[in-house]
Amino acid sequence: MAEDRLPLPHKLTLNERKSLILTGTAEVISFDENTVILKTNLGVLTVQGQQLHLKTLSPENGQVTVDGQISAL
């Protein structure tokens, strides 16, 4: 039986290019210290920078927090 779930709201909050909070994340495709690739409700999102870390990963509510020196989305 397939689980009926409403899509989570998609929101990005970037604080001083040091912390990125995302909602609406369905899956973390890959990550390393320079690139984080995420599957969201609106498509694939790539975060680039240096010293990137996944601080929060909450699949239940689709929230991900990325810390580091963020240079591109």
Tab-separated table of C-alpha atoms in Angstrom, residues 4-43:
chain	number	residue	atom	x	y	z
A	4	ASP	CA	-0.272	9.146	0.763
A	5	ARG	CA	1.749	12.165	1.789
A	6	LEU	CA	1.330	15.792	0.878
A	7	PRO	CA	4.449	17.465	-0.509
A	8	LEU	CA	6.359	19.367	2.122
A	9	PRO	CA	6.706	23.136	1.646
A	10	HIS	CA	9.929	24.105	-0.103
A	11	LYS	CA	11.866	26.905	1.567
A	12	LEU	CA	15.519	28.011	1.588
A	13	THR	CA	17.030	30.242	4.258
A	14	LEU	CA	20.669	31.303	3.822
A	15	ASN	CA	22.308	33.052	6.771
A	16	GLU	CA	25.496	35.005	5.980
A	17	ARG	CA	26.541	32.260	3.510
A	18	LYS	CA	27.479	30.124	6.525
A	19	SER	CA	24.270	28.218	7.241
A	20	LEU	CA	21.586	27.003	4.829
A	21	ILE	CA	18.278	25.644	6.119
A	22	LEU	CA	16.125	23.791	3.583
A	23	THR	CA	12.662	22.306	3.871
A	24	GLY	CA	10.935	20.152	1.289
A	25	THR	CA	13.967	17.874	0.923
A	26	ALA	CA	13.080	14.343	-0.162
A	27	GLU	CA	16.581	12.817	-0.272
A	28	VAL	CA	20.284	13.590	0.044
A	29	ILE	CA	21.742	12.217	-3.188
A	30	SER	CA	25.393	12.834	-2.291
A	31	PHE	CA	27.599	15.067	-0.198
A	32	ASP	CA	31.232	15.871	0.475
A	33	GLU	CA	33.033	18.918	1.839
A	34	ASN	CA	32.620	20.863	-1.433
A	35	THR	CA	29.225	19.786	-2.835
A	36	VAL	CA	25.852	18.683	-1.460
A	37	ILE	CA	23.284	17.353	-3.951
A	38	LEU	CA	19.692	17.169	-2.744
A	39	LYS	CA	16.443	15.949	-4.269
A	40	THR	CA	13.645	18.360	-3.354
A	41	ASN	CA	9.955	18.587	-4.161
A	42	LEU	CA	10.851	21.046	-6.942
A	43	GLY	CA	13.791	19.118	-8.423
